[in-house]
Amino acid sequence: MAAVLGLRMMESISRTFSVSLNQVTFCSDSMNVLWWIKGRSQSFKSFVANRVGEIQTETDPRQWRFVPT
C-alpha cells in the first residue's frame, strides 16, 4: 500500500512541477515490495496483484531501489 500511495503522490507532484514520471527514482525499505514489483503481478493474490499492476503500469521496475532502515 505504501508503494502505491508513494506512486500516486509522485504522480500528483510530477504534474504540478511538470516532471516526467520516468525521471523519478522510488525507494523502499522492503525487499518483498521490490520483489513483487519486479515479478509478474498476475501470479499474486488479487489485492497485491492490483497494486503491483498499477505500479508496473506507471513505472519501470528499474526505477525502484532498496534503502536499508
Short mmCIF file of N, CA and C in Angstrom, two decimals:
data_model
loop_
_atom_site.label_atom_id
_atom_site.label_comp_id
_atom_site.label_asym_id
_atom_site.label_seq_id
_atom_site.Cartn_x
_atom_site.Cartn_y
_atom_site.Cartn_z
N MET A 1 0.82 -1.19 0.00
CA MET A 1 0.00 0.00 0.00
C MET A 1 0.86 1.26 0.00
N ALA A 2 1.94 1.25 0.78
CA ALA A 2 2.80 2.43 0.86
C ALA A 2 3.42 2.74 -0.50
N ALA A 3 3.81 1.70 -1.23
CA ALA A 3 4.42 1.92 -2.55
C ALA A 3 3.40 2.53 -3.52
N VAL A 4 2.17 2.09 -3.47
CA VAL A 4 1.12 2.65 -4.34
C VAL A 4 0.82 4.09 -3.93
N LEU A 5 0.73 4.35 -2.64
CA LEU A 5 0.49 5.72 -2.19
C LEU A 5 1.63 6.64 -2.59
N GLY A 6 2.87 6.14 -2.49
CA GLY A 6 4.02 6.92 -2.93
C GLY A 6 3.97 7.22 -4.42
N LEU A 7 3.57 6.22 -5.21
CA LEU A 7 3.42 6.41 -6.65
C LEU A 7 2.36 7.45 -6.95
N ARG A 8 1.21 7.34 -6.32
CA ARG A 8 0.12 8.29 -6.57
C ARG A 8 0.50 9.70 -6.16
N MET A 9 1.20 9.82 -5.04
CA MET A 9 1.65 11.14 -4.60
C MET A 9 2.65 11.71 -5.60
N MET A 10 3.56 10.87 -6.10
CA MET A 10 4.55 11.34 -7.06
C MET A 10 3.91 11.72 -8.39
N GLU A 11 2.84 11.01 -8.77
CA GLU A 11 2.11 11.39 -9.98
C GLU A 11 1.54 12.80 -9.84
N SER A 12 0.98 13.11 -8.68
CA SER A 12 0.43 14.44 -8.43
C SER A 12 1.53 15.49 -8.42
N ILE A 13 2.63 15.20 -7.76
CA ILE A 13 3.75 16.14 -7.69
C ILE A 13 4.35 16.36 -9.08
N SER A 14 4.50 15.29 -9.85
CA SER A 14 5.11 15.42 -11.18
C SER A 14 4.23 16.25 -12.11
N ARG A 15 2.91 16.15 -11.97
CA ARG A 15 2.02 17.00 -12.78
C ARG A 15 2.16 18.47 -12.36
N THR A 16 2.27 18.71 -11.07
CA THR A 16 2.39 20.08 -10.56
C THR A 16 3.67 20.74 -11.04
N PHE A 17 4.78 20.00 -11.01
CA PHE A 17 6.07 20.57 -11.36
C PHE A 17 6.53 20.22 -12.78
N SER A 18 5.65 19.64 -13.57
CA SER A 18 5.94 19.27 -14.96
C SER A 18 7.21 18.42 -15.08
N VAL A 19 7.30 17.41 -14.23
CA VAL A 19 8.41 16.45 -14.27
C VAL A 19 7.87 15.13 -14.78
N SER A 20 8.59 14.52 -15.70
CA SER A 20 8.18 13.23 -16.23
C SER A 20 8.35 12.16 -15.16
N LEU A 21 7.36 11.29 -15.05
CA LEU A 21 7.40 10.24 -14.03
C LEU A 21 8.55 9.27 -14.28
N ASN A 22 9.00 9.13 -15.52
CA ASN A 22 10.10 8.20 -15.78
C ASN A 22 11.46 8.76 -15.35
N GLN A 23 11.50 10.00 -14.87
CA GLN A 23 12.73 10.59 -14.34
C GLN A 23 12.85 10.41 -12.83
N VAL A 24 11.86 9.80 -12.22
CA VAL A 24 11.79 9.68 -10.77
C VAL A 24 12.36 8.33 -10.33
N THR A 25 13.06 8.33 -9.20
CA THR A 25 13.53 7.09 -8.58
C THR A 25 12.74 6.90 -7.29
N PHE A 26 12.19 5.72 -7.13
CA PHE A 26 11.40 5.38 -5.94
C PHE A 26 12.24 4.51 -5.02
N CYS A 27 12.06 4.66 -3.73
CA CYS A 27 12.82 3.89 -2.75
C CYS A 27 11.87 3.15 -1.81
N SER A 28 12.29 1.95 -1.42
CA SER A 28 11.53 1.17 -0.46
C SER A 28 12.50 0.46 0.47
N ASP A 29 12.09 0.28 1.71
CA ASP A 29 12.91 -0.47 2.65
C ASP A 29 12.43 -1.91 2.76
N SER A 30 11.55 -2.31 1.86
CA SER A 30 11.01 -3.67 1.88
C SER A 30 11.48 -4.44 0.64
N MET A 31 12.26 -5.47 0.87
CA MET A 31 12.69 -6.33 -0.24
C MET A 31 11.49 -7.07 -0.83
N ASN A 32 10.48 -7.37 -0.01
CA ASN A 32 9.29 -8.04 -0.52
C ASN A 32 8.58 -7.17 -1.56
N VAL A 33 8.42 -5.91 -1.27
CA VAL A 33 7.77 -5.00 -2.21
C VAL A 33 8.55 -4.93 -3.52
N LEU A 34 9.85 -4.82 -3.42
CA LEU A 34 10.67 -4.75 -4.62
C LEU A 34 10.60 -6.05 -5.41
N TRP A 35 10.54 -7.17 -4.73
CA TRP A 35 10.40 -8.46 -5.40
C TRP A 35 9.05 -8.54 -6.12
N TRP A 36 7.99 -8.06 -5.47
CA TRP A 36 6.68 -8.05 -6.10
C TRP A 36 6.67 -7.17 -7.33
N ILE A 37 7.27 -5.98 -7.23
CA ILE A 37 7.27 -5.05 -8.35
C ILE A 37 8.02 -5.62 -9.55
N LYS A 38 9.07 -6.37 -9.29
CA LYS A 38 9.86 -6.95 -10.38
C LYS A 38 9.27 -8.26 -10.88
N GLY A 39 8.25 -8.77 -10.21
CA GLY A 39 7.63 -10.04 -10.60
C GLY A 39 6.45 -9.85 -11.53
N ARG A 40 5.73 -10.94 -11.75
CA ARG A 40 4.53 -10.90 -12.59
C ARG A 40 3.32 -10.71 -11.69
N SER A 41 2.62 -9.60 -11.87
CA SER A 41 1.51 -9.28 -10.97
C SER A 41 0.38 -10.30 -11.03
N GLN A 42 0.22 -11.02 -12.14
CA GLN A 42 -0.86 -11.99 -12.26
C GLN A 42 -0.66 -13.19 -11.35
N SER A 43 0.56 -13.44 -10.89
CA SER A 43 0.82 -14.61 -10.05
C SER A 43 0.53 -14.36 -8.57
N PHE A 44 0.14 -13.14 -8.20
CA PHE A 44 -0.14 -12.81 -6.81
C PHE A 44 -1.64 -12.84 -6.55
N LYS A 45 -2.01 -12.86 -5.29
CA LYS A 45 -3.43 -12.76 -4.95
C LYS A 45 -3.94 -11.38 -5.33
N SER A 46 -5.23 -11.26 -5.53
CA SER A 46 -5.81 -10.08 -6.17
C SER A 46 -5.45 -8.75 -5.50
N PHE A 47 -5.43 -8.69 -4.17
CA PHE A 47 -5.11 -7.42 -3.50
C PHE A 47 -3.72 -6.94 -3.90
N VAL A 48 -2.73 -7.81 -3.79
CA VAL A 48 -1.36 -7.47 -4.15
C VAL A 48 -1.25 -7.28 -5.66
N ALA A 49 -1.86 -8.15 -6.43
CA ALA A 49 -1.77 -8.09 -7.89
C ALA A 49 -2.29 -6.77 -8.44
N ASN A 50 -3.38 -6.26 -7.89
CA ASN A 50 -3.94 -4.99 -8.37
C ASN A 50 -2.99 -3.83 -8.10
N ARG A 51 -2.40 -3.80 -6.93
CA ARG A 51 -1.49 -2.71 -6.59
C ARG A 51 -0.17 -2.83 -7.35
N VAL A 52 0.37 -4.03 -7.46
CA VAL A 52 1.59 -4.23 -8.22
C VAL A 52 1.35 -3.91 -9.69
N GLY A 53 0.20 -4.29 -10.21
CA GLY A 53 -0.14 -3.98 -11.60
C GLY A 53 -0.18 -2.48 -11.85
N GLU A 54 -0.73 -1.73 -10.92
CA GLU A 54 -0.76 -0.27 -11.05
C GLU A 54 0.66 0.30 -11.08
N ILE A 55 1.50 -0.19 -10.18
CA ILE A 55 2.89 0.27 -10.13
C ILE A 55 3.62 -0.08 -11.43
N GLN A 56 3.43 -1.30 -11.91
CA GLN A 56 4.11 -1.74 -13.12
C GLN A 56 3.62 -1.01 -14.36
N THR A 57 2.37 -0.59 -14.37
CA THR A 57 1.82 0.16 -15.49
C THR A 57 2.41 1.57 -15.56
N GLU A 58 2.60 2.18 -14.42
CA GLU A 58 3.03 3.58 -14.37
C GLU A 58 4.54 3.77 -14.30
N THR A 59 5.27 2.76 -13.84
CA THR A 59 6.72 2.89 -13.68
C THR A 59 7.44 1.70 -14.26
N ASP A 60 8.73 1.85 -14.40
CA ASP A 60 9.61 0.75 -14.80
C ASP A 60 10.19 0.17 -13.51
N PRO A 61 10.22 -1.15 -13.36
CA PRO A 61 10.77 -1.73 -12.13
C PRO A 61 12.20 -1.27 -11.83
N ARG A 62 12.95 -0.84 -12.84
CA ARG A 62 14.32 -0.36 -12.61
C ARG A 62 14.35 0.99 -11.90
N GLN A 63 13.20 1.65 -11.79
CA GLN A 63 13.12 2.91 -11.07
C GLN A 63 13.05 2.71 -9.56
N TRP A 64 12.87 1.48 -9.13
CA TRP A 64 12.68 1.18 -7.71
C TRP A 64 13.99 0.70 -7.11
N ARG A 65 14.34 1.25 -5.95
CA ARG A 65 15.60 0.94 -5.26
C ARG A 65 15.33 0.54 -3.81
N PHE A 66 16.28 -0.19 -3.27
CA PHE A 66 16.22 -0.60 -1.86
C PHE A 66 17.02 0.37 -1.02
N VAL A 67 16.47 0.78 0.10
CA VAL A 67 17.20 1.58 1.10
C VAL A 67 17.07 0.85 2.44
N PRO A 68 18.19 0.56 3.06
CA PRO A 68 18.11 -0.13 4.36
C PRO A 68 17.60 0.81 5.45
N THR A 69 16.93 0.23 6.44
CA THR A 69 16.44 1.02 7.57
C THR A 69 17.16 0.67 8.83
#
